[in-house]
Amino acid sequence: MILPDATLGVLGGGQLGRMFTLAAHAMGYRVAVLDPDPHSPAGMLADQHIAADYRDHAALQMLGDECAAVTTEFENVPAESLDFLARHCPVRPGAEAVRIAQDRIAEKSFVRDHDLATAPFVAVYEAGDIEQGFSELEPPMLLKTARLGYDGKGQMEVNTLDEALAAFGQFGNPPCVLEERVELAAEVSVILARGLDGETAVYPVGENHHVGGILDTTLVPARIRQETADEAVDMAARLADGLGYCGVMAVEFFITAQGALLINEIAPRPHNSGHYTLDASLTSQFEQQVRCLCGLPPGDSLLLSPVVMVNLLGDLWADRAPRWERLFRQPQAKLHLYGKRHARPGRKMGHFNVLAPDLDQAIGIAERIRAEL
Ligand code: AMP
């Protein structure tokens, strides 16, 4: 076990790295962050900030030599960089899991190979694959770039072959997936923490609502049938086992109008839909990330209260700072801001959690706060 006072490394200095840093500090660890942005939210709090590119081998070696172990806060760190780092210190999760999660083709193929369901899809490497896709799949469809898409970016709805070919060209002909747009009854996610020896703590299923392709609210526990929730938890745990995963992982699911569970995405890190765990769980997802990284057993993922998490996007700052005093007047609300200097539309600036004895009450309070901010 890596014990307090050791230095832990994190690749990426965004809000996830910041909340990892806060959790690590609370537990007595030091933190070094690698992120090219000199004003990154995590870099500002960390004991050390190496401002360098994720491909910079000298910087990676410095991080690896100083840290007892290194983790990542986002999946677009080049997997080769994780491989390189692993020669200098333990890296958790490992490069292979990140390599799968950062590429939609690898990810969806991995899910299918483990007998778990995804939306029907074909892998697209060239225009001919799109023609093949149109003979196998039913429109409406989505064309998604295999890499670097997030929050609805890098994807387009395509209903005809011509539209799909045009979209492919517009993306610059990168590897893509063409998938059927399924009719959604709900979107849910499962967060879990899997330790070095495979011991796994799974959080209850969260119900996610998106606006404009970006997560807006997470409600926990999700308002879905118990059998569906149990199945989602089981599917997520099977994926983590299949990956031989060590760390915190999120699995996003679609629940179709027919009630079927489809896996949409795997995130090899804590997830926005798990931010409620900061206030409503016995162990937060960021403490779990520290624990798994250090080879400690996962903490208890017990939910202490129904909770609603609301994201705060830069749009809220359009003409003035939000009226925080309104939020602070609500004793059940917990504000988390990420220390970002500039608010831009769509940029995640913070979130708040509302805890109440029942979910409907929490939803009501959260909506009141949102309207007043
Ligand atoms: P993604 O970037 O793949 O997570 O997609 C962003 C959002 O687009 C999802 O959260 C869904 O709301 C929607 N979406 C993506 N793929 C599909 C699909 N195959 N069918 C229906 N909705 C989808």
GROMACS .gro file of C-alpha atoms and ligand atoms in nm:
model
  396
    1MET     CA    1   0.000   0.000   0.000
    2ILE     CA    2   0.111   0.352  -0.076
    3LEU     CA    3   0.055   0.546   0.247
    4PRO     CA    4   0.011   0.915   0.333
    5ASP     CA    5   0.289   1.159   0.270
    6ALA     CA    6   0.366   0.985  -0.059
    7THR     CA    7   0.326   1.194  -0.374
    8LEU     CA    8   0.054   1.091  -0.619
    9GLY     CA    9   0.052   1.204  -0.981
   10VAL     CA   10  -0.241   1.294  -1.202
   11LEU     CA   11  -0.240   1.353  -1.575
   12GLY     CA   12  -0.475   1.639  -1.645
   13GLY     CA   13  -0.548   1.945  -1.435
   14GLY     CA   14  -0.920   2.001  -1.496
   15GLN     CA   15  -1.198   1.985  -1.239
   16LEU     CA   16  -1.166   1.607  -1.201
   17GLY     CA   17  -0.796   1.642  -1.123
   18ARG     CA   18  -0.880   1.921  -0.881
   19MET     CA   19  -1.132   1.710  -0.688
   20PHE     CA   20  -0.880   1.422  -0.688
   21THR     CA   21  -0.622   1.663  -0.542
   22LEU     CA   22  -0.863   1.778  -0.269
   23ALA     CA   23  -0.941   1.417  -0.173
   24ALA     CA   24  -0.572   1.320  -0.173
   25HIS     CA   25  -0.481   1.621   0.041
   26ALA     CA   26  -0.757   1.540   0.291
   27MET     CA   27  -0.604   1.193   0.326
   28GLY     CA   28  -0.252   1.329   0.376
   29TYR     CA   29  -0.098   1.269   0.033
   30ARG     CA   30   0.093   1.516  -0.182
   31VAL     CA   31  -0.009   1.566  -0.543
   32ALA     CA   32   0.178   1.647  -0.864
   33VAL     CA   33  -0.025   1.749  -1.169
   34LEU     CA   34   0.085   1.738  -1.530
   35ASP     CA   35  -0.116   1.974  -1.749
   36PRO     CA   36   0.000   2.216  -2.021
   37ASP     CA   37  -0.230   2.494  -1.891
   38PRO     CA   38  -0.040   2.710  -1.635
   39HIS     CA   39  -0.375   2.808  -1.475
   40SER     CA   40  -0.533   2.462  -1.464
   41PRO     CA   41  -0.790   2.412  -1.182
   42ALA     CA   42  -0.592   2.122  -1.030
   43GLY     CA   43  -0.247   2.271  -1.092
   44MET     CA   44  -0.343   2.568  -0.873
   45LEU     CA   45  -0.401   2.342  -0.572
   46ALA     CA   46  -0.141   2.072  -0.627
   47ASP     CA   47   0.193   2.060  -0.445
   48GLN     CA   48   0.362   2.054  -0.780
   49HIS     CA   49   0.243   2.152  -1.126
   50ILE     CA   50   0.442   2.040  -1.428
   51ALA     CA   51   0.317   2.256  -1.715
   52ALA     CA   52   0.407   2.044  -2.016
   53ASP     CA   53   0.254   1.854  -2.302
   54TYR     CA   54   0.123   1.502  -2.233
   55ARG     CA   55   0.368   1.369  -2.492
   56ASP     CA   56   0.674   1.537  -2.336
   57HIS     CA   57   0.887   1.240  -2.227
   58ALA     CA   58   1.117   1.447  -2.003
   59ALA     CA   59   0.813   1.585  -1.817
   60LEU     CA   60   0.654   1.239  -1.793
   61GLN     CA   61   0.978   1.096  -1.655
   62MET     CA   62   0.998   1.376  -1.397
   63LEU     CA   63   0.641   1.296  -1.290
   64GLY     CA   64   0.711   0.923  -1.279
   65ASP     CA   65   1.029   0.966  -1.076
   66GLU     CA   66   0.862   1.190  -0.818
   67CYS     CA   67   0.539   0.999  -0.775
   68ALA     CA   68   0.462   0.675  -0.596
   69ALA     CA   69   0.188   0.615  -0.856
   70VAL     CA   70   0.008   0.808  -1.131
   71THR     CA   71  -0.353   0.820  -1.248
   72THR     CA   72  -0.537   1.013  -1.515
   73GLU     CA   73  -0.835   1.246  -1.504
   74PHE     CA   74  -0.929   1.219  -1.870
   75GLU     CA   75  -0.921   0.951  -2.136
   76ASN     CA   76  -0.756   1.151  -2.409
   77VAL     CA   77  -0.411   1.129  -2.259
   78PRO     CA   78  -0.215   0.939  -2.527
   79ALA     CA   79  -0.203   0.573  -2.424
   80GLU     CA   80   0.165   0.572  -2.532
   81SER     CA   81   0.233   0.832  -2.263
   82LEU     CA   82   0.084   0.596  -2.003
   83ASP     CA   83   0.299   0.313  -2.139
   84PHE     CA   84   0.607   0.534  -2.109
   85LEU     CA   85   0.514   0.641  -1.755
   86ALA     CA   86   0.458   0.282  -1.649
   87ARG     CA   87   0.831   0.225  -1.691
   88HIS     CA   88   0.888   0.473  -1.407
   89CYS     CA   89   0.604   0.409  -1.161
   90PRO     CA   90   0.272   0.224  -1.128
   91VAL     CA   91   0.000   0.371  -1.354
   92ARG     CA   92  -0.363   0.297  -1.261
   93PRO     CA   93  -0.581   0.244  -1.459
   94GLY     CA   94  -0.334   0.095  -1.704
   95ALA     CA   95  -0.271   0.204  -2.061
   96GLU     CA   96  -0.473  -0.081  -2.209
   97ALA     CA   97  -0.799   0.017  -2.037
   98VAL     CA   98  -0.749   0.381  -2.138
   99ARG     CA   99  -0.664   0.276  -2.494
  100ILE     CA  100  -1.000   0.096  -2.517
  101ALA     CA  101  -1.204   0.373  -2.355
  102GLN     CA  102  -1.057   0.649  -2.572
  103ASP     CA  103  -1.159   0.492  -2.900
  104ARG     CA  104  -1.529   0.428  -2.972
  105ILE     CA  105  -1.451   0.143  -3.211
  106ALA     CA  106  -1.231  -0.038  -2.958
  107GLU     CA  107  -1.479   0.037  -2.679
  108LYS     CA  108  -1.791  -0.083  -2.859
  109SER     CA  109  -1.608  -0.391  -2.991
  110PHE     CA  110  -1.488  -0.471  -2.638
  111VAL     CA  111  -1.843  -0.443  -2.506
  112ARG     CA  112  -1.980  -0.664  -2.784
  113ASP     CA  113  -1.702  -0.922  -2.732
  114HIS     CA  114  -1.809  -0.947  -2.368
  115ASP     CA  115  -2.166  -1.032  -2.472
  116LEU     CA  116  -2.299  -0.698  -2.357
  117ALA     CA  117  -2.530  -0.484  -2.569
  118THR     CA  118  -2.459  -0.154  -2.744
  119ALA     CA  119  -2.666   0.039  -2.998
  120PRO     CA  120  -2.626  -0.142  -3.334
  121PHE     CA  121  -2.315   0.001  -3.503
  122VAL     CA  122  -2.052  -0.048  -3.770
  123ALA     CA  123  -1.690   0.068  -3.760
  124VAL     CA  124  -1.608   0.320  -4.032
  125TYR     CA  125  -1.256   0.357  -4.171
  126GLU     CA  126  -1.346   0.458  -4.525
  127ALA     CA  127  -1.648   0.568  -4.728
  128GLY     CA  128  -1.723   0.207  -4.832
  129ASP     CA  129  -1.789   0.118  -4.467
  130ILE     CA  130  -2.063   0.379  -4.456
  131GLU     CA  131  -2.235   0.219  -4.757
  132GLN     CA  132  -2.204  -0.116  -4.580
  133GLY     CA  133  -2.351   0.043  -4.264
  134PHE     CA  134  -2.654   0.170  -4.456
  135SER     CA  135  -2.726  -0.180  -4.580
  136GLU     CA  136  -2.706  -0.324  -4.224
  137LEU     CA  137  -2.853  -0.054  -3.999
  138GLU     CA  138  -3.180   0.138  -3.982
  139PRO     CA  139  -3.190   0.520  -3.994
  140PRO     CA  140  -3.200   0.752  -3.809
  141MET     CA  141  -2.829   0.710  -3.738
  142LEU     CA  142  -2.544   0.898  -3.580
  143LEU     CA  143  -2.195   0.928  -3.719
  144LYS     CA  144  -1.947   0.974  -3.433
  145THR     CA  145  -1.572   1.024  -3.458
  146ALA     CA  146  -1.396   0.731  -3.289
  147ARG     CA  147  -1.171   0.963  -3.089
  148LEU     CA  148  -1.182   1.295  -2.906
  149GLY     CA  149  -1.559   1.336  -2.904
  150TYR     CA  150  -1.723   1.445  -2.579
  151ASP     CA  151  -2.035   1.631  -2.462
  152GLY     CA  152  -2.200   1.569  -2.800
  153LYS     CA  153  -1.903   1.705  -3.000
  154GLY     CA  154  -1.776   1.510  -3.301
  155GLN     CA  155  -2.113   1.358  -3.383
  156MET     CA  156  -2.388   1.426  -3.634
  157GLU     CA  157  -2.729   1.279  -3.706
  158VAL     CA  158  -2.734   1.131  -4.056
  159ASN     CA  159  -3.048   0.995  -4.219
  160THR     CA  160  -2.931   0.926  -4.572
  161LEU     CA  161  -2.616   0.783  -4.727
  162ASP     CA  162  -2.535   1.123  -4.880
  163GLU     CA  163  -2.568   1.297  -4.543
  164ALA     CA  164  -2.343   1.037  -4.382
  165LEU     CA  165  -2.076   1.069  -4.652
  166ALA     CA  166  -2.091   1.448  -4.624
  167ALA     CA  167  -2.055   1.430  -4.243
  168PHE     CA  168  -1.759   1.191  -4.276
  169GLY     CA  169  -1.590   1.440  -4.512
  170GLN     CA  170  -1.670   1.729  -4.279
  171PHE     CA  171  -1.498   1.547  -3.990
  172GLY     CA  172  -1.193   1.499  -4.218
  173ASN     CA  173  -1.247   1.123  -4.283
  174PRO     CA  174  -1.119   0.999  -3.943
  175PRO     CA  175  -1.216   0.653  -3.809
  176CYS     CA  176  -1.579   0.676  -3.693
  177VAL     CA  177  -1.868   0.464  -3.573
  178LEU     CA  178  -2.200   0.473  -3.752
  179GLU     CA  179  -2.472   0.376  -3.506
  180GLU     CA  180  -2.848   0.362  -3.492
  181ARG     CA  181  -3.019   0.637  -3.299
  182VAL     CA  182  -3.226   0.443  -3.050
  183GLU     CA  183  -3.541   0.572  -2.886
  184LEU     CA  184  -3.440   0.650  -2.529
  185ALA     CA  185  -3.660   0.612  -2.224
  186ALA     CA  186  -3.375   0.720  -1.995
  187GLU     CA  187  -3.000   0.757  -1.963
  188VAL     CA  188  -2.828   0.620  -1.655
  189SER     CA  189  -2.474   0.560  -1.536
  190VAL     CA  190  -2.294   0.332  -1.295
  191ILE     CA  191  -1.978   0.437  -1.117
  192LEU     CA  192  -1.758   0.178  -0.955
  193ALA     CA  193  -1.422   0.153  -0.786
  194ARG     CA  194  -1.217  -0.162  -0.842
  195GLY     CA  195  -0.910  -0.219  -0.628
  196LEU     CA  196  -0.582  -0.384  -0.722
  197ASP     CA  197  -0.701  -0.728  -0.609
  198GLY     CA  198  -1.037  -0.697  -0.788
  199GLU     CA  199  -1.246  -0.598  -0.487
  200THR     CA  200  -1.520  -0.373  -0.625
  201ALA     CA  201  -1.748  -0.110  -0.470
  202VAL     CA  202  -2.038  -0.011  -0.693
  203TYR     CA  203  -2.248   0.304  -0.646
  204PRO     CA  204  -2.624   0.305  -0.698
  205VAL     CA  205  -2.742   0.385  -1.051
  206GLY     CA  206  -2.767   0.755  -1.137
  207GLU     CA  207  -3.030   0.897  -1.373
  208ASN     CA  208  -2.881   1.152  -1.611
  209HIS     CA  209  -3.049   1.436  -1.796
  210HIS     CA  210  -2.862   1.615  -2.073
  211VAL     CA  211  -2.924   1.955  -2.229
  212GLY     CA  212  -2.762   2.028  -2.562
  213GLY     CA  213  -2.550   1.711  -2.536
  214ILE     CA  214  -2.402   1.815  -2.197
  215LEU     CA  215  -2.493   1.656  -1.864
  216ASP     CA  216  -2.732   1.887  -1.680
  217THR     CA  217  -2.857   1.689  -1.377
  218THR     CA  218  -2.801   1.354  -1.210
  219LEU     CA  219  -3.069   1.209  -0.982
  220VAL     CA  220  -2.983   0.932  -0.737
  221PRO     CA  221  -3.125   0.678  -0.692
  222ALA     CA  222  -3.241   0.653  -1.054
  223ARG     CA  223  -3.618   0.620  -1.098
  224ILE     CA  224  -3.597   0.289  -1.284
  225ARG     CA  225  -3.710  -0.068  -1.217
  226GLN     CA  226  -3.499  -0.250  -0.960
  227GLU     CA  227  -3.425  -0.535  -1.205
  228THR     CA  228  -3.292  -0.284  -1.458
  229ALA     CA  229  -3.076  -0.118  -1.193
  230ASP     CA  230  -2.939  -0.457  -1.082
  231GLU     CA  231  -2.863  -0.550  -1.442
  232ALA     CA  232  -2.679  -0.220  -1.506
  233VAL     CA  233  -2.464  -0.274  -1.197
  234ASP     CA  234  -2.390  -0.630  -1.306
  235MET     CA  235  -2.296  -0.520  -1.661
  236ALA     CA  236  -2.062  -0.248  -1.532
  237ALA     CA  237  -1.890  -0.490  -1.293
  238ARG     CA  238  -1.846  -0.744  -1.575
  239LEU     CA  239  -1.680  -0.479  -1.792
  240ALA     CA  240  -1.443  -0.379  -1.512
  241ASP     CA  241  -1.354  -0.744  -1.453
  242GLY     CA  242  -1.301  -0.796  -1.826
  243LEU     CA  243  -1.064  -0.500  -1.835
  244GLY     CA  244  -0.877  -0.618  -1.525
  245TYR     CA  245  -0.946  -0.263  -1.419
  246CYS     CA  246  -0.790  -0.077  -1.128
  247GLY     CA  247  -0.940   0.258  -1.037
  248VAL     CA  248  -1.270   0.442  -1.071
  249MET     CA  249  -1.470   0.373  -1.382
  250ALA     CA  250  -1.803   0.504  -1.512
  251VAL     CA  251  -2.031   0.324  -1.753
  252GLU     CA  252  -2.301   0.523  -1.934
  253PHE     CA  253  -2.612   0.336  -2.043
  254PHE     CA  254  -2.914   0.399  -2.259
  255ILE     CA  255  -3.244   0.249  -2.150
  256THR     CA  256  -3.448   0.202  -2.466
  257ALA     CA  257  -3.822   0.259  -2.500
  258GLN     CA  258  -3.851  -0.124  -2.485
  259GLY     CA  259  -3.666  -0.132  -2.152
  260ALA     CA  260  -3.336  -0.278  -2.280
  261LEU     CA  261  -3.002  -0.163  -2.140
  262LEU     CA  262  -2.738  -0.060  -2.395
  263ILE     CA  263  -2.386   0.046  -2.303
  264ASN     CA  264  -2.300   0.381  -2.458
  265GLU     CA  265  -1.961   0.473  -2.316
  266ILE     CA  266  -1.696   0.379  -2.062
  267ALA     CA  267  -1.499   0.650  -1.882
  268PRO     CA  268  -1.172   0.527  -1.724
  269ARG     CA  269  -1.190   0.785  -1.445
  270PRO     CA  270  -1.434   0.956  -1.207
  271HIS     CA  271  -1.731   1.097  -1.394
  272ASN     CA  272  -1.945   1.410  -1.387
  273SER     CA  273  -2.247   1.193  -1.303
  274GLY     CA  274  -2.063   1.080  -0.987
  275HIS     CA  275  -2.012   1.427  -0.841
  276TYR     CA  276  -2.305   1.369  -0.607
  277THR     CA  277  -2.083   1.122  -0.417
  278LEU     CA  278  -1.888   1.421  -0.277
  279ASP     CA  279  -2.176   1.494  -0.039
  280ALA     CA  280  -2.416   1.201  -0.049
  281SER     CA  281  -2.193   0.893  -0.023
  282LEU     CA  282  -1.988   0.741   0.256
  283THR     CA  283  -1.686   0.749   0.020
  284SER     CA  284  -1.663   0.996  -0.269
  285GLN     CA  285  -1.555   0.881  -0.615
  286PHE     CA  286  -1.238   1.088  -0.574
  287GLU     CA  287  -1.144   0.923  -0.246
  288GLN     CA  288  -1.200   0.593  -0.428
  289GLN     CA  289  -0.960   0.707  -0.700
  290VAL     CA  290  -0.696   0.778  -0.436
  291ARG     CA  291  -0.763   0.447  -0.260
  292CYS     CA  292  -0.742   0.237  -0.578
  293LEU     CA  293  -0.431   0.422  -0.697
  294CYS     CA  294  -0.262   0.355  -0.363
  295GLY     CA  295  -0.354  -0.014  -0.350
  296LEU     CA  296  -0.595   0.039  -0.057
  297PRO     CA  297  -0.927  -0.150  -0.064
  298PRO     CA  298  -1.221   0.053  -0.204
  299GLY     CA  299  -1.424   0.243   0.055
  300ASP     CA  300  -1.793   0.182   0.123
  301SER     CA  301  -2.007   0.325  -0.161
  302LEU     CA  302  -2.318   0.350   0.060
  303LEU     CA  303  -2.563   0.626  -0.041
  304LEU     CA  304  -2.644   0.837   0.266
  305SER     CA  305  -2.933   1.033   0.117
  306PRO     CA  306  -3.129   1.084  -0.204
  307VAL     CA  307  -2.949   1.354  -0.400
  308VAL     CA  308  -2.971   1.577  -0.706
  309MET     CA  309  -2.657   1.709  -0.876
  310VAL     CA  310  -2.692   2.014  -1.099
  311ASN     CA  311  -2.410   2.126  -1.331
  312LEU     CA  312  -2.326   2.495  -1.348
  313LEU     CA  313  -2.218   2.596  -1.698
  314GLY     CA  314  -2.050   2.917  -1.805
  315ASP     CA  315  -2.378   3.033  -1.965
  316LEU     CA  316  -2.493   3.122  -1.614
  317TRP     CA  317  -2.227   3.397  -1.596
  318ALA     CA  318  -2.355   3.565  -1.915
  319ASP     CA  319  -2.410   3.912  -1.767
  320ARG     CA  320  -2.321   3.885  -1.398
  321ALA     CA  321  -2.196   3.644  -1.135
  322PRO     CA  322  -2.462   3.395  -1.020
  323ARG     CA  323  -2.646   3.492  -0.700
  324TRP     CA  324  -2.464   3.250  -0.471
  325GLU     CA  325  -2.633   3.398  -0.162
  326ARG     CA  326  -2.960   3.239  -0.283
  327LEU     CA  327  -2.794   2.897  -0.292
  328PHE     CA  328  -2.623   2.941   0.045
  329ARG     CA  329  -2.961   3.018   0.205
  330GLN     CA  330  -3.063   2.657   0.132
  331PRO     CA  331  -2.919   2.441   0.410
  332GLN     CA  332  -2.950   2.123   0.199
  333ALA     CA  333  -2.742   2.260  -0.092
  334LYS     CA  334  -2.366   2.210  -0.135
  335LEU     CA  335  -2.175   2.426  -0.382
  336HIS     CA  336  -1.859   2.310  -0.562
  337LEU     CA  337  -1.679   2.557  -0.790
  338TYR     CA  338  -1.375   2.461  -0.994
  339GLY     CA  339  -1.175   2.785  -0.981
  340LYS     CA  340  -1.188   2.845  -1.357
  341ARG     CA  341  -1.097   3.201  -1.450
  342HIS     CA  342  -1.311   3.245  -1.757
  343ALA     CA  343  -1.675   3.146  -1.799
  344ARG     CA  344  -1.767   3.039  -2.151
  345PRO     CA  345  -2.098   2.899  -2.275
  346GLY     CA  346  -2.098   2.522  -2.225
  347ARG     CA  347  -1.791   2.528  -1.999
  348LYS     CA  348  -1.833   2.332  -1.676
  349MET     CA  349  -1.765   2.585  -1.398
  350GLY     CA  350  -1.901   2.394  -1.100
  351HIS     CA  351  -2.197   2.201  -0.969
  352PHE     CA  352  -2.421   2.186  -0.664
  353ASN     CA  353  -2.571   1.891  -0.480
  354VAL     CA  354  -2.902   1.895  -0.296
  355LEU     CA  355  -2.969   1.627  -0.033
  356ALA     CA  356  -3.319   1.564   0.103
  357PRO     CA  357  -3.507   1.277   0.268
  358ASP     CA  358  -3.681   1.198  -0.060
  359LEU     CA  359  -3.580   1.254  -0.421
  360ASP     CA  360  -3.885   1.463  -0.519
  361GLN     CA  361  -3.809   1.706  -0.240
  362ALA     CA  362  -3.445   1.731  -0.355
  363ILE     CA  363  -3.559   1.793  -0.714
  364GLY     CA  364  -3.794   2.071  -0.599
  365ILE     CA  365  -3.520   2.248  -0.399
  366ALA     CA  366  -3.266   2.209  -0.681
  367GLU     CA  367  -3.506   2.359  -0.935
  368ARG     CA  368  -3.582   2.651  -0.702
  369ILE     CA  369  -3.211   2.723  -0.660
  370ARG     CA  370  -3.148   2.699  -1.030
  371ALA     CA  371  -3.428   2.947  -1.103
  372GLU     CA  372  -3.292   3.192  -0.843
  373LEU     CA  373  -2.923   3.181  -0.934
  374AMP     P1  374  -2.211   1.041  -2.651
  374AMP     O1  375  -2.111   1.147  -2.686
  374AMP     O2  376  -2.196   0.917  -2.730
  374AMP     O3  377  -2.220   1.015  -2.504
  374AMP     O4  378  -2.353   1.104  -2.690
  374AMP     C1  379  -2.403   1.221  -2.630
  374AMP     C2  380  -2.554   1.213  -2.612
  374AMP     O5  381  -2.618   1.197  -2.741
  374AMP     C3  382  -2.599   1.093  -2.531
  374AMP     O6  383  -2.594   1.120  -2.393
  374AMP     C4  384  -2.741   1.072  -2.585
  374AMP     O7  385  -2.830   1.165  -2.524
  374AMP     C5  386  -2.728   1.107  -2.730
  374AMP     N1  387  -2.700   0.984  -2.809
  374AMP     C6  388  -2.577   0.940  -2.843
  374AMP     N2  389  -2.584   0.824  -2.912
  374AMP     C7  390  -2.715   0.795  -2.924
  374AMP     C8  391  -2.787   0.687  -2.986
  374AMP     N3  392  -2.727   0.587  -3.050
  374AMP     N4  393  -2.923   0.690  -2.975
  374AMP     C9  394  -2.986   0.789  -2.910
  374AMP     N5  395  -2.924   0.893  -2.851
  374AMP    C10  396  -2.789   0.897  -2.856
   0.00000   0.00000   0.00000
